[in-house]
Amino acid sequence: MKDTTVKSPDAGFAPHSVSVEEVIATLATDLTEGLSSAEVERRLQEYGPNTLPEAKGRTILEAFRDQFANFLIILLLAATVLSAAIGEYLDAAAIAAIVILSAVLGVAQEWRAERALQALRSMMAPTARVLRNRRVEEVASPLLVPGDIVLLEPGQYVPADLRLADTKELKMNEASLTGESTQVDKDARSIVDLDTPIADRTNSAFAGTIVTYGRATGVVVATGAGTEVGRIAALVGKQEQEQTPLQRRMSGLGRWLGSAAIAVSVVVFAVGAVRGNDIVDMLLTAVSLAVAAVPEGLPAVVAVALAVGMQRMAQRHALIRRMSAVETLGSATVIATDKTGTLTKGEMTVVRVYLGPGEPVLDVTGAGYEPSGDFRRDSETIDPRRHHHLRLLLLASVLCNDAYLQQKDERWHVVGDTTEGALLVVAAKGGLTREALEAEHPRVAEVPFTSDRRLMTTLNERDFGYVAYSKGAPGALLPLCSQRQDGDATRPLEEEDKRQILAASDELAAAGLRVLALAYRPLEQRVAEEKLEEQLIFLGLAGMQDPPRPEVRDAVELSYRAGIIPIMVTGDHRATALAIGRDLRIARDGDSVLTGPDIDRLTDAELRRVVDQTRIYARISPEQKMRIVDALREKGHIVAVTGDGVNDAPALRGADIGVAMGITGTDVAKEAADMVITDDNYASIVAAVEEGRKIFDNIRNFVIYLLAANLGEILIIFAAVVAGTPVPLLPIQILWVNLVTDSFPALALGMEPADPDIMSRPPRPPQESVVTRPIALVLVIRGVAEAIAVLVAFLVWLYAFDRPEEEARTMAFATLVVAELLKAHGSRSLYRTIIDLGPFKNMYVVGATILSFGLLLLVMYVPPLPDAFEVSLPEPWEWLVIFGLGSTPLIVIEAMKLMPWVPTSEPKERRTRPRPAP
């Protein structure tokens, strides 16, 4: 062919809205000859290879460096330097090890965006059949250019975005791109509007989708980054990972701790210097106090708690890919979920059967491809073996069918069209299988389905002659029928009968069902194929849908009870989405549906105004889904987004937490997500939310436990310096308590079971800190109670009993340790007493108490540790005093839980309650 100058297929080029001839002219190509090798080479230089661009990622060193931008980590580094400065090299090494461990755990999560892009690249077909130089060639997919003529066959992945030029009964599976559960009929002759959503562009085929039926020729109109998959890749790459709610809370807590530690240390040093204390001693005291103010084990304890949460979630079918996502789920206020495969089974199922005028609609039980279920009329079960009319309809469902039903790995699968698969399954529920019937009624001829006729007919042989079976759209099949089945007999099909049948079809369609009509015609002898679809006998209608998962209704109700708003964002049709939404109680009667074109007409401000009141979104594109997520987040929501297709990847990446489906999900979705649900079940997401809330409760409990302990230590030193008494605790004793005695109970608190009412509370406000003002009051009271108990022990032994400073410090040190250990039992819940919780319900706390107390005994009794820690051997009766004083904080904690005026719990803190399910 003669090469001509090609117009650049820029952003203004919309091949779906113009004729094939205009597309060919714009791209300067030829349907009969294709491009020449020279022109392909020139265009390859102009447009680049048909691959997705690789974004430059951060190096490991850069990712590791960024981990130290956390304020609490900076404080711990300062604590390391200060510990080394006062000669506590072992403590300095321990703190440094904690810092490095936290950084390594963070770096391990830094490559998700790159992996997501890599998964997108893998979707591009490795080879393609193209017409070049007047002959068909098989070329590598990256070598395709705009203007290439591509040939498509069943089973092939589309290698680039195409404007279809010729189609022969072409059907595409576009679920991974659009989220639509049913196969899409394509017609090259159609021309659609400029703003038509991707799912409705019947004259186009998109990279990464699959040909399931028929053949086609198409013109490449976009490659690489210019394809729909490429645009999604760009959206994924642009999404920057923001801090999770837990990271924001811990960062704020770190800044608060740092400011407090510096301020208290300066004040103590200044007061001591003014009182004439030794400057060096006061400097060491101030340094030790600063170290005491920072909970050295906090990052490690948080990491362990999150890791344990990950394991528990895995047992509940939720695999966490990013550790901080564990807690983020507990903050979720909105779950934006896809429909197909998440709320539904992703398996077309016949749920209604209509046998004709005067007959009630039969309900079909059972969901998905599992061939088990019943046919019911009101409360009566119908046996197809004794119901001639129903058996004939099921017989037609099997014999006028090209799909196969197979069992593999204990799951049933459909090979072929999912709509035909649904007909096979409903027939199997009536005891009719393809394998058995094909032997008895072999197919001898057929009139295949076409998008123009919307019909399919087969001719099957039987003992006394032949039978033609037909299925198709009710509006197309009904005019071909002259009779209708009525029980065991046939009757003429009157105009009133047709009106009633079409009304029944409309009623099923309004309920979100896809409707097929079935008919048959017995023949004594074989007739020509063009005469098979004459004088048919109407059998009935089959209404099918992708059925909701049965457990999702309870999960949706639990979501509402927990104050979490479930919304559906799908690429499916409006009627289907609304029907499923109402069935699952996500939407109420009267609720409207917001579609993709509706969203395009709204400004961002207008979308923010309506997003809180909308529960169902249909025919949504990837960009529109991102706008919905962004609008929700701008309204202050913590958004969990679920999805399984390529079209979901940008929203999964941009949400607070992305949840991908493990069974039906594409690699793209899984790599972009924070969490993967291994059973593709919405109920598992809600269970993971419960686990996330429990984890935050536990994190909050041990944070308060650690901070109260550190506050108590600060108050002890501060009070002694201000009063001019000897310091009750030495730096090594404070560090030992922080690194050893506190750590084990804190870890054990992270294993506390969930409170029974955890899913009856509203979500935590996103801006709420770990330590709220009411909880800060509780923290202060606990710290003061601990400081009083230790100071009493120290001052009584030092002044009342006139004991040496070492013995008084021993009493103070032991009382502090015992107080910490007993206080851990009261810290298991902010508002439930030990009796309510069960003293031995959390054996980890019991074990941590025994272990830590054993370590205290080692320090007291095993040489040379007593000398190293400058402690003496307590008398047996002194241990009674130690335990008596050490139990004071626990008594105060438990007493506070019984006082209604003390705001210790979330339910008491909040006045808002979750709104009921609709």
PDB file of C-alpha atoms in Angstrom, residues 313-545:
ATOM      1  CA  MET A 313      -7.216 -11.611  60.004  1.00  0.00           C
ATOM      2  CA  ALA A 314      -5.681 -14.331  57.839  1.00  0.00           C
ATOM      3  CA  GLN A 315      -7.701 -16.847  59.840  1.00  0.00           C
ATOM      4  CA  ARG A 316     -10.779 -14.826  58.910  1.00  0.00           C
ATOM      5  CA  HIS A 317      -9.940 -14.863  55.166  1.00  0.00           C
ATOM      6  CA  ALA A 318      -8.232 -11.456  55.075  1.00  0.00           C
ATOM      7  CA  LEU A 319      -4.590 -11.248  53.988  1.00  0.00           C
ATOM      8  CA  ILE A 320      -2.946  -7.959  54.932  1.00  0.00           C
ATOM      9  CA  ARG A 321      -0.307  -6.679  52.527  1.00  0.00           C
ATOM     10  CA  ARG A 322       0.537  -3.537  54.470  1.00  0.00           C
ATOM     11  CA  MET A 323       0.839  -3.757  58.231  1.00  0.00           C
ATOM     12  CA  SER A 324      -0.662  -0.376  59.104  1.00  0.00           C
ATOM     13  CA  ALA A 325      -3.786  -1.332  57.142  1.00  0.00           C
ATOM     14  CA  VAL A 326      -4.738  -3.627  60.021  1.00  0.00           C
ATOM     15  CA  GLU A 327      -5.687  -0.704  62.220  1.00  0.00           C
ATOM     16  CA  THR A 328      -6.973   1.464  59.364  1.00  0.00           C
ATOM     17  CA  LEU A 329      -9.856  -0.942  58.857  1.00  0.00           C
ATOM     18  CA  GLY A 330     -11.001  -0.275  62.389  1.00  0.00           C
ATOM     19  CA  SER A 331     -11.352   3.429  61.533  1.00  0.00           C
ATOM     20  CA  ALA A 332     -13.389   2.843  58.353  1.00  0.00           C
ATOM     21  CA  THR A 333     -16.555   4.914  58.055  1.00  0.00           C
ATOM     22  CA  VAL A 334     -17.426   3.871  54.497  1.00  0.00           C
ATOM     23  CA  ILE A 335     -17.026   0.586  52.617  1.00  0.00           C
ATOM     24  CA  ALA A 336     -17.306   1.278  48.892  1.00  0.00           C
ATOM     25  CA  THR A 337     -17.770  -2.131  47.343  1.00  0.00           C
ATOM     26  CA  ASP A 338     -17.981  -3.533  43.857  1.00  0.00           C
ATOM     27  CA  LYS A 339     -21.024  -5.654  43.077  1.00  0.00           C
ATOM     28  CA  THR A 340     -19.890  -8.519  40.899  1.00  0.00           C
ATOM     29  CA  GLY A 341     -18.112 -11.234  42.849  1.00  0.00           C
ATOM     30  CA  THR A 342     -18.127  -9.275  46.114  1.00  0.00           C
ATOM     31  CA  LEU A 343     -21.725  -8.603  47.040  1.00  0.00           C
ATOM     32  CA  THR A 344     -22.742 -11.255  44.526  1.00  0.00           C
ATOM     33  CA  LYS A 345     -21.341 -14.669  43.706  1.00  0.00           C
ATOM     34  CA  GLY A 346     -20.152 -13.642  40.233  1.00  0.00           C
ATOM     35  CA  GLU A 347     -22.155 -16.565  38.826  1.00  0.00           C
ATOM     36  CA  MET A 348     -25.311 -15.994  36.758  1.00  0.00           C
ATOM     37  CA  THR A 349     -28.221 -17.924  38.262  1.00  0.00           C
ATOM     38  CA  VAL A 350     -31.822 -18.494  37.190  1.00  0.00           C
ATOM     39  CA  VAL A 351     -33.968 -17.342  40.117  1.00  0.00           C
ATOM     40  CA  ARG A 352     -37.426 -17.039  38.504  1.00  0.00           C
ATOM     41  CA  VAL A 353     -39.294 -19.166  35.948  1.00  0.00           C
ATOM     42  CA  TYR A 354     -42.522 -17.978  34.306  1.00  0.00           C
ATOM     43  CA  LEU A 355     -44.530 -20.651  32.493  1.00  0.00           C
ATOM     44  CA  GLY A 356     -47.120 -18.448  30.804  1.00  0.00           C
ATOM     45  CA  PRO A 357     -50.411 -16.599  31.267  1.00  0.00           C
ATOM     46  CA  GLY A 358     -52.381 -17.701  34.286  1.00  0.00           C
ATOM     47  CA  GLU A 359     -49.350 -19.360  35.855  1.00  0.00           C
ATOM     48  CA  PRO A 360     -47.560 -17.962  38.923  1.00  0.00           C
ATOM     49  CA  VAL A 361     -43.872 -17.218  38.771  1.00  0.00           C
ATOM     50  CA  LEU A 362     -41.811 -20.075  40.206  1.00  0.00           C
ATOM     51  CA  ASP A 363     -38.959 -19.266  42.552  1.00  0.00           C
ATOM     52  CA  VAL A 364     -35.736 -21.233  42.062  1.00  0.00           C
ATOM     53  CA  THR A 365     -33.595 -21.727  45.150  1.00  0.00           C
ATOM     54  CA  GLY A 366     -29.839 -22.168  45.226  1.00  0.00           C
ATOM     55  CA  ALA A 367     -27.262 -19.632  44.156  1.00  0.00           C
ATOM     56  CA  GLY A 368     -24.322 -19.798  41.792  1.00  0.00           C
ATOM     57  CA  TYR A 369     -23.192 -22.739  39.733  1.00  0.00           C
ATOM     58  CA  GLU A 370     -23.800 -25.358  42.425  1.00  0.00           C
ATOM     59  CA  PRO A 371     -26.454 -27.583  40.766  1.00  0.00           C
ATOM     60  CA  SER A 372     -28.661 -27.931  43.834  1.00  0.00           C
ATOM     61  CA  GLY A 373     -31.954 -26.211  44.575  1.00  0.00           C
ATOM     62  CA  ASP A 374     -35.717 -26.458  44.327  1.00  0.00           C
ATOM     63  CA  PHE A 375     -38.571 -25.008  42.296  1.00  0.00           C
ATOM     64  CA  ARG A 376     -41.195 -23.434  44.533  1.00  0.00           C
ATOM     65  CA  ARG A 377     -44.663 -22.017  44.019  1.00  0.00           C
ATOM     66  CA  ASP A 378     -45.445 -20.089  47.191  1.00  0.00           C
ATOM     67  CA  SER A 379     -44.585 -22.657  49.893  1.00  0.00           C
ATOM     68  CA  GLU A 380     -45.092 -25.678  47.616  1.00  0.00           C
ATOM     69  CA  THR A 381     -42.102 -27.478  46.082  1.00  0.00           C
ATOM     70  CA  ILE A 382     -42.555 -28.442  42.432  1.00  0.00           C
ATOM     71  CA  ASP A 383     -41.004 -31.685  41.165  1.00  0.00           C
ATOM     72  CA  PRO A 384     -39.937 -31.162  37.509  1.00  0.00           C
ATOM     73  CA  ARG A 385     -40.132 -34.912  36.886  1.00  0.00           C
ATOM     74  CA  ARG A 386     -43.906 -34.742  37.490  1.00  0.00           C
ATOM     75  CA  HIS A 387     -44.486 -31.325  35.930  1.00  0.00           C
ATOM     76  CA  HIS A 388     -44.499 -31.824  32.158  1.00  0.00           C
ATOM     77  CA  HIS A 389     -44.477 -28.133  31.254  1.00  0.00           C
ATOM     78  CA  LEU A 390     -41.537 -27.277  33.520  1.00  0.00           C
ATOM     79  CA  ARG A 391     -39.609 -30.330  32.324  1.00  0.00           C
ATOM     80  CA  LEU A 392     -40.012 -29.235  28.695  1.00  0.00           C
ATOM     81  CA  LEU A 393     -38.618 -25.781  29.550  1.00  0.00           C
ATOM     82  CA  LEU A 394     -35.622 -27.344  31.306  1.00  0.00           C
ATOM     83  CA  LEU A 395     -35.084 -29.696  28.379  1.00  0.00           C
ATOM     84  CA  ALA A 396     -34.933 -26.699  26.022  1.00  0.00           C
ATOM     85  CA  SER A 397     -32.508 -24.986  28.431  1.00  0.00           C
ATOM     86  CA  VAL A 398     -30.046 -27.853  28.064  1.00  0.00           C
ATOM     87  CA  LEU A 399     -30.358 -28.763  24.403  1.00  0.00           C
ATOM     88  CA  CYS A 400     -30.372 -25.197  23.022  1.00  0.00           C
ATOM     89  CA  ASN A 401     -27.090 -24.461  24.713  1.00  0.00           C
ATOM     90  CA  ASP A 402     -23.364 -24.330  23.901  1.00  0.00           C
ATOM     91  CA  ALA A 403     -21.944 -24.084  27.438  1.00  0.00           C
ATOM     92  CA  TYR A 404     -20.615 -26.819  29.711  1.00  0.00           C
ATOM     93  CA  LEU A 405     -20.879 -27.263  33.475  1.00  0.00           C
ATOM     94  CA  GLN A 406     -17.795 -28.759  35.133  1.00  0.00           C
ATOM     95  CA  GLN A 407     -16.650 -29.466  38.667  1.00  0.00           C
ATOM     96  CA  LYS A 408     -13.024 -28.678  39.486  1.00  0.00           C
ATOM     97  CA  ASP A 409     -11.292 -28.374  42.852  1.00  0.00           C
ATOM     98  CA  GLU A 410     -14.639 -28.916  44.604  1.00  0.00           C
ATOM     99  CA  ARG A 411     -16.113 -25.885  42.805  1.00  0.00           C
ATOM    100  CA  TRP A 412     -18.475 -25.808  39.869  1.00  0.00           C
ATOM    101  CA  HIS A 413     -17.434 -23.818  36.803  1.00  0.00           C
ATOM    102  CA  VAL A 414     -19.121 -22.839  33.549  1.00  0.00           C
ATOM    103  CA  VAL A 415     -17.179 -23.160  30.323  1.00  0.00           C
ATOM    104  CA  GLY A 416     -18.722 -20.782  27.803  1.00  0.00           C
ATOM    105  CA  ASP A 417     -21.351 -18.075  28.058  1.00  0.00           C
ATOM    106  CA  THR A 418     -22.404 -17.448  31.673  1.00  0.00           C
ATOM    107  CA  THR A 419     -26.040 -16.939  30.646  1.00  0.00           C
ATOM    108  CA  GLU A 420     -26.112 -20.347  28.994  1.00  0.00           C
ATOM    109  CA  GLY A 421     -24.337 -21.725  32.055  1.00  0.00           C
ATOM    110  CA  ALA A 422     -27.189 -20.467  34.223  1.00  0.00           C
ATOM    111  CA  LEU A 423     -29.643 -22.427  32.054  1.00  0.00           C
ATOM    112  CA  LEU A 424     -27.551 -25.586  32.452  1.00  0.00           C
ATOM    113  CA  VAL A 425     -27.528 -25.174  36.227  1.00  0.00           C
ATOM    114  CA  VAL A 426     -31.289 -24.654  36.528  1.00  0.00           C
ATOM    115  CA  ALA A 427     -31.842 -27.755  34.369  1.00  0.00           C
ATOM    116  CA  ALA A 428     -29.454 -29.755  36.563  1.00  0.00           C
ATOM    117  CA  LYS A 429     -31.546 -28.739  39.583  1.00  0.00           C
ATOM    118  CA  GLY A 430     -34.397 -30.495  37.807  1.00  0.00           C
ATOM    119  CA  GLY A 431     -32.330 -33.618  37.186  1.00  0.00           C
ATOM    120  CA  LEU A 432     -31.437 -32.901  33.536  1.00  0.00           C
ATOM    121  CA  THR A 433     -27.772 -32.865  32.495  1.00  0.00           C
ATOM    122  CA  ARG A 434     -26.175 -32.149  29.155  1.00  0.00           C
ATOM    123  CA  GLU A 435     -24.116 -35.345  29.166  1.00  0.00           C
ATOM    124  CA  ALA A 436     -27.183 -37.576  29.500  1.00  0.00           C
ATOM    125  CA  LEU A 437     -29.454 -35.657  27.134  1.00  0.00           C
ATOM    126  CA  GLU A 438     -26.972 -35.244  24.272  1.00  0.00           C
ATOM    127  CA  ALA A 439     -26.752 -39.021  23.923  1.00  0.00           C
ATOM    128  CA  GLU A 440     -30.543 -39.336  23.745  1.00  0.00           C
ATOM    129  CA  HIS A 441     -31.180 -36.175  21.715  1.00  0.00           C
ATOM    130  CA  PRO A 442     -28.157 -35.496  19.496  1.00  0.00           C
ATOM    131  CA  ARG A 443     -27.992 -32.104  17.771  1.00  0.00           C
ATOM    132  CA  VAL A 444     -28.227 -32.410  14.002  1.00  0.00           C
ATOM    133  CA  ALA A 445     -28.511 -28.742  12.994  1.00  0.00           C
ATOM    134  CA  GLU A 446     -28.575 -25.255  14.452  1.00  0.00           C
ATOM    135  CA  VAL A 447     -29.273 -21.628  13.668  1.00  0.00           C
ATOM    136  CA  PRO A 448     -26.635 -19.767  15.706  1.00  0.00           C
ATOM    137  CA  PHE A 449     -27.264 -16.694  17.792  1.00  0.00           C
ATOM    138  CA  THR A 450     -26.678 -13.329  16.168  1.00  0.00           C
ATOM    139  CA  SER A 451     -26.909  -9.880  17.687  1.00  0.00           C
ATOM    140  CA  ASP A 452     -29.425  -8.925  14.980  1.00  0.00           C
ATOM    141  CA  ARG A 453     -31.798 -11.837  15.529  1.00  0.00           C
ATOM    142  CA  ARG A 454     -31.115 -12.213  19.286  1.00  0.00           C
ATOM    143  CA  LEU A 455     -32.082 -15.873  18.928  1.00  0.00           C
ATOM    144  CA  MET A 456     -30.538 -19.329  18.849  1.00  0.00           C
ATOM    145  CA  THR A 457     -32.211 -22.513  17.650  1.00  0.00           C
ATOM    146  CA  THR A 458     -31.062 -26.133  17.572  1.00  0.00           C
ATOM    147  CA  LEU A 459     -32.556 -29.182  15.899  1.00  0.00           C
ATOM    148  CA  ASN A 460     -32.296 -32.365  17.945  1.00  0.00           C
ATOM    149  CA  GLU A 461     -33.155 -35.886  16.938  1.00  0.00           C
ATOM    150  CA  ARG A 462     -35.418 -38.117  19.033  1.00  0.00           C
ATOM    151  CA  ASP A 463     -37.099 -41.485  18.741  1.00  0.00           C
ATOM    152  CA  PHE A 464     -40.206 -40.291  16.891  1.00  0.00           C
ATOM    153  CA  GLY A 465     -38.634 -37.557  14.809  1.00  0.00           C
ATOM    154  CA  TYR A 466     -37.066 -34.198  15.613  1.00  0.00           C
ATOM    155  CA  VAL A 467     -37.535 -31.257  17.977  1.00  0.00           C
ATOM    156  CA  ALA A 468     -36.435 -27.679  17.429  1.00  0.00           C
ATOM    157  CA  TYR A 469     -35.527 -25.768  20.593  1.00  0.00           C
ATOM    158  CA  SER A 470     -35.173 -21.987  20.631  1.00  0.00           C
ATOM    159  CA  LYS A 471     -34.104 -19.389  23.149  1.00  0.00           C
ATOM    160  CA  GLY A 472     -33.647 -15.646  22.912  1.00  0.00           C
ATOM    161  CA  ALA A 473     -34.919 -12.220  23.852  1.00  0.00           C
ATOM    162  CA  PRO A 474     -38.681 -12.303  24.598  1.00  0.00           C
ATOM    163  CA  GLY A 475     -39.379  -9.550  22.089  1.00  0.00           C
ATOM    164  CA  ALA A 476     -37.595 -11.488  19.352  1.00  0.00           C
ATOM    165  CA  LEU A 477     -38.872 -14.995  20.139  1.00  0.00           C
ATOM    166  CA  LEU A 478     -42.519 -14.291  20.915  1.00  0.00           C
ATOM    167  CA  PRO A 479     -43.503 -13.193  17.358  1.00  0.00           C
ATOM    168  CA  LEU A 480     -42.261 -16.574  16.087  1.00  0.00           C
ATOM    169  CA  CYS A 481     -44.633 -18.470  18.399  1.00  0.00           C
ATOM    170  CA  SER A 482     -48.130 -19.504  17.368  1.00  0.00           C
ATOM    171  CA  GLN A 483     -48.959 -21.660  20.378  1.00  0.00           C
ATOM    172  CA  ARG A 484     -48.134 -21.856  24.066  1.00  0.00           C
ATOM    173  CA  GLN A 485     -47.663 -24.794  26.376  1.00  0.00           C
ATOM    174  CA  ASP A 486     -50.380 -25.117  29.000  1.00  0.00           C
ATOM    175  CA  GLY A 487     -49.656 -28.015  31.324  1.00  0.00           C
ATOM    176  CA  ASP A 488     -49.617 -31.191  29.259  1.00  0.00           C
ATOM    177  CA  ALA A 489     -51.449 -29.570  26.351  1.00  0.00           C
ATOM    178  CA  THR A 490     -50.838 -26.742  23.892  1.00  0.00           C
ATOM    179  CA  ARG A 491     -53.140 -23.799  23.200  1.00  0.00           C
ATOM    180  CA  PRO A 492     -53.185 -21.067  20.537  1.00  0.00           C
ATOM    181  CA  LEU A 493     -51.128 -18.016  21.512  1.00  0.00           C
ATOM    182  CA  GLU A 494     -53.554 -15.098  21.529  1.00  0.00           C
ATOM    183  CA  GLU A 495     -52.625 -11.414  21.425  1.00  0.00           C
ATOM    184  CA  GLU A 496     -53.745 -11.072  25.041  1.00  0.00           C
ATOM    185  CA  ASP A 497     -51.394 -13.932  25.925  1.00  0.00           C
ATOM    186  CA  LYS A 498     -48.505 -12.111  24.252  1.00  0.00           C
ATOM    187  CA  ARG A 499     -49.352  -8.924  26.134  1.00  0.00           C
ATOM    188  CA  GLN A 500     -49.314 -10.777  29.459  1.00  0.00           C
ATOM    189  CA  ILE A 501     -46.045 -12.526  28.611  1.00  0.00           C
ATOM    190  CA  LEU A 502     -44.345  -9.252  27.686  1.00  0.00           C
ATOM    191  CA  ALA A 503     -45.696  -7.636  30.880  1.00  0.00           C
ATOM    192  CA  ALA A 504     -44.248 -10.498  32.901  1.00  0.00           C
ATOM    193  CA  SER A 505     -40.931 -10.063  31.072  1.00  0.00           C
ATOM    194  CA  ASP A 506     -40.911  -6.340  31.870  1.00  0.00           C
ATOM    195  CA  GLU A 507     -41.665  -7.070  35.518  1.00  0.00           C
ATOM    196  CA  LEU A 508     -38.744  -9.495  35.757  1.00  0.00           C
ATOM    197  CA  ALA A 509     -36.440  -7.014  34.017  1.00  0.00           C
ATOM    198  CA  ALA A 510     -37.529  -4.235  36.389  1.00  0.00           C
ATOM    199  CA  ALA A 511     -36.373  -6.466  39.244  1.00  0.00           C
ATOM    200  CA  GLY A 512     -32.879  -6.397  37.756  1.00  0.00           C
ATOM    201  CA  LEU A 513     -33.117  -9.809  36.070  1.00  0.00           C
ATOM    202  CA  ARG A 514     -31.872 -10.752  32.648  1.00  0.00           C
ATOM    203  CA  VAL A 515     -34.764 -12.460  30.847  1.00  0.00           C
ATOM    204  CA  LEU A 516     -34.657 -15.196  28.210  1.00  0.00           C
ATOM    205  CA  ALA A 517     -37.647 -16.790  26.495  1.00  0.00           C
ATOM    206  CA  LEU A 518     -37.697 -20.481  25.518  1.00  0.00           C
ATOM    207  CA  ALA A 519     -39.799 -22.315  22.942  1.00  0.00           C
ATOM    208  CA  TYR A 520     -39.885 -25.584  21.023  1.00  0.00           C
ATOM    209  CA  ARG A 521     -41.421 -27.231  17.984  1.00  0.00           C
ATOM    210  CA  PRO A 522     -41.864 -31.016  17.507  1.00  0.00           C
ATOM    211  CA  LEU A 523     -41.274 -32.205  13.925  1.00  0.00           C
ATOM    212  CA  GLU A 524     -42.002 -35.515  12.305  1.00  0.00           C
ATOM    213  CA  GLN A 525     -39.299 -34.967   9.746  1.00  0.00           C
ATOM    214  CA  ARG A 526     -36.323 -32.729   9.253  1.00  0.00           C
ATOM    215  CA  VAL A 527     -36.940 -29.322   7.692  1.00  0.00           C
ATOM    216  CA  ALA A 528     -34.663 -26.646   6.300  1.00  0.00           C
ATOM    217  CA  GLU A 529     -32.880 -24.505   8.864  1.00  0.00           C
ATOM    218  CA  GLU A 530     -34.622 -21.324   7.702  1.00  0.00           C
ATOM    219  CA  LYS A 531     -37.970 -22.950   8.582  1.00  0.00           C
ATOM    220  CA  LEU A 532     -37.001 -24.138  12.058  1.00  0.00           C
ATOM    221  CA  GLU A 533     -38.093 -20.909  13.733  1.00  0.00           C
ATOM    222  CA  GLU A 534     -41.695 -21.057  12.531  1.00  0.00           C
ATOM    223  CA  GLN A 535     -44.848 -22.087  14.411  1.00  0.00           C
ATOM    224  CA  LEU A 536     -42.962 -22.358  17.704  1.00  0.00           C
ATOM    225  CA  ILE A 537     -44.629 -23.294  20.992  1.00  0.00           C
ATOM    226  CA  PHE A 538     -43.880 -20.827  23.798  1.00  0.00           C
ATOM    227  CA  LEU A 539     -42.567 -22.552  26.943  1.00  0.00           C
ATOM    228  CA  GLY A 540     -41.803 -19.732  29.324  1.00  0.00           C
ATOM    229  CA  LEU A 541     -39.359 -17.166  30.605  1.00  0.00           C
ATOM    230  CA  ALA A 542     -36.198 -17.622  32.682  1.00  0.00           C
ATOM    231  CA  GLY A 543     -35.184 -14.658  34.838  1.00  0.00           C
ATOM    232  CA  MET A 544     -31.568 -14.751  35.947  1.00  0.00           C
ATOM    233  CA  GLN A 545     -29.193 -12.624  37.940  1.00  0.00           C
TER     234      GLN A 545
END
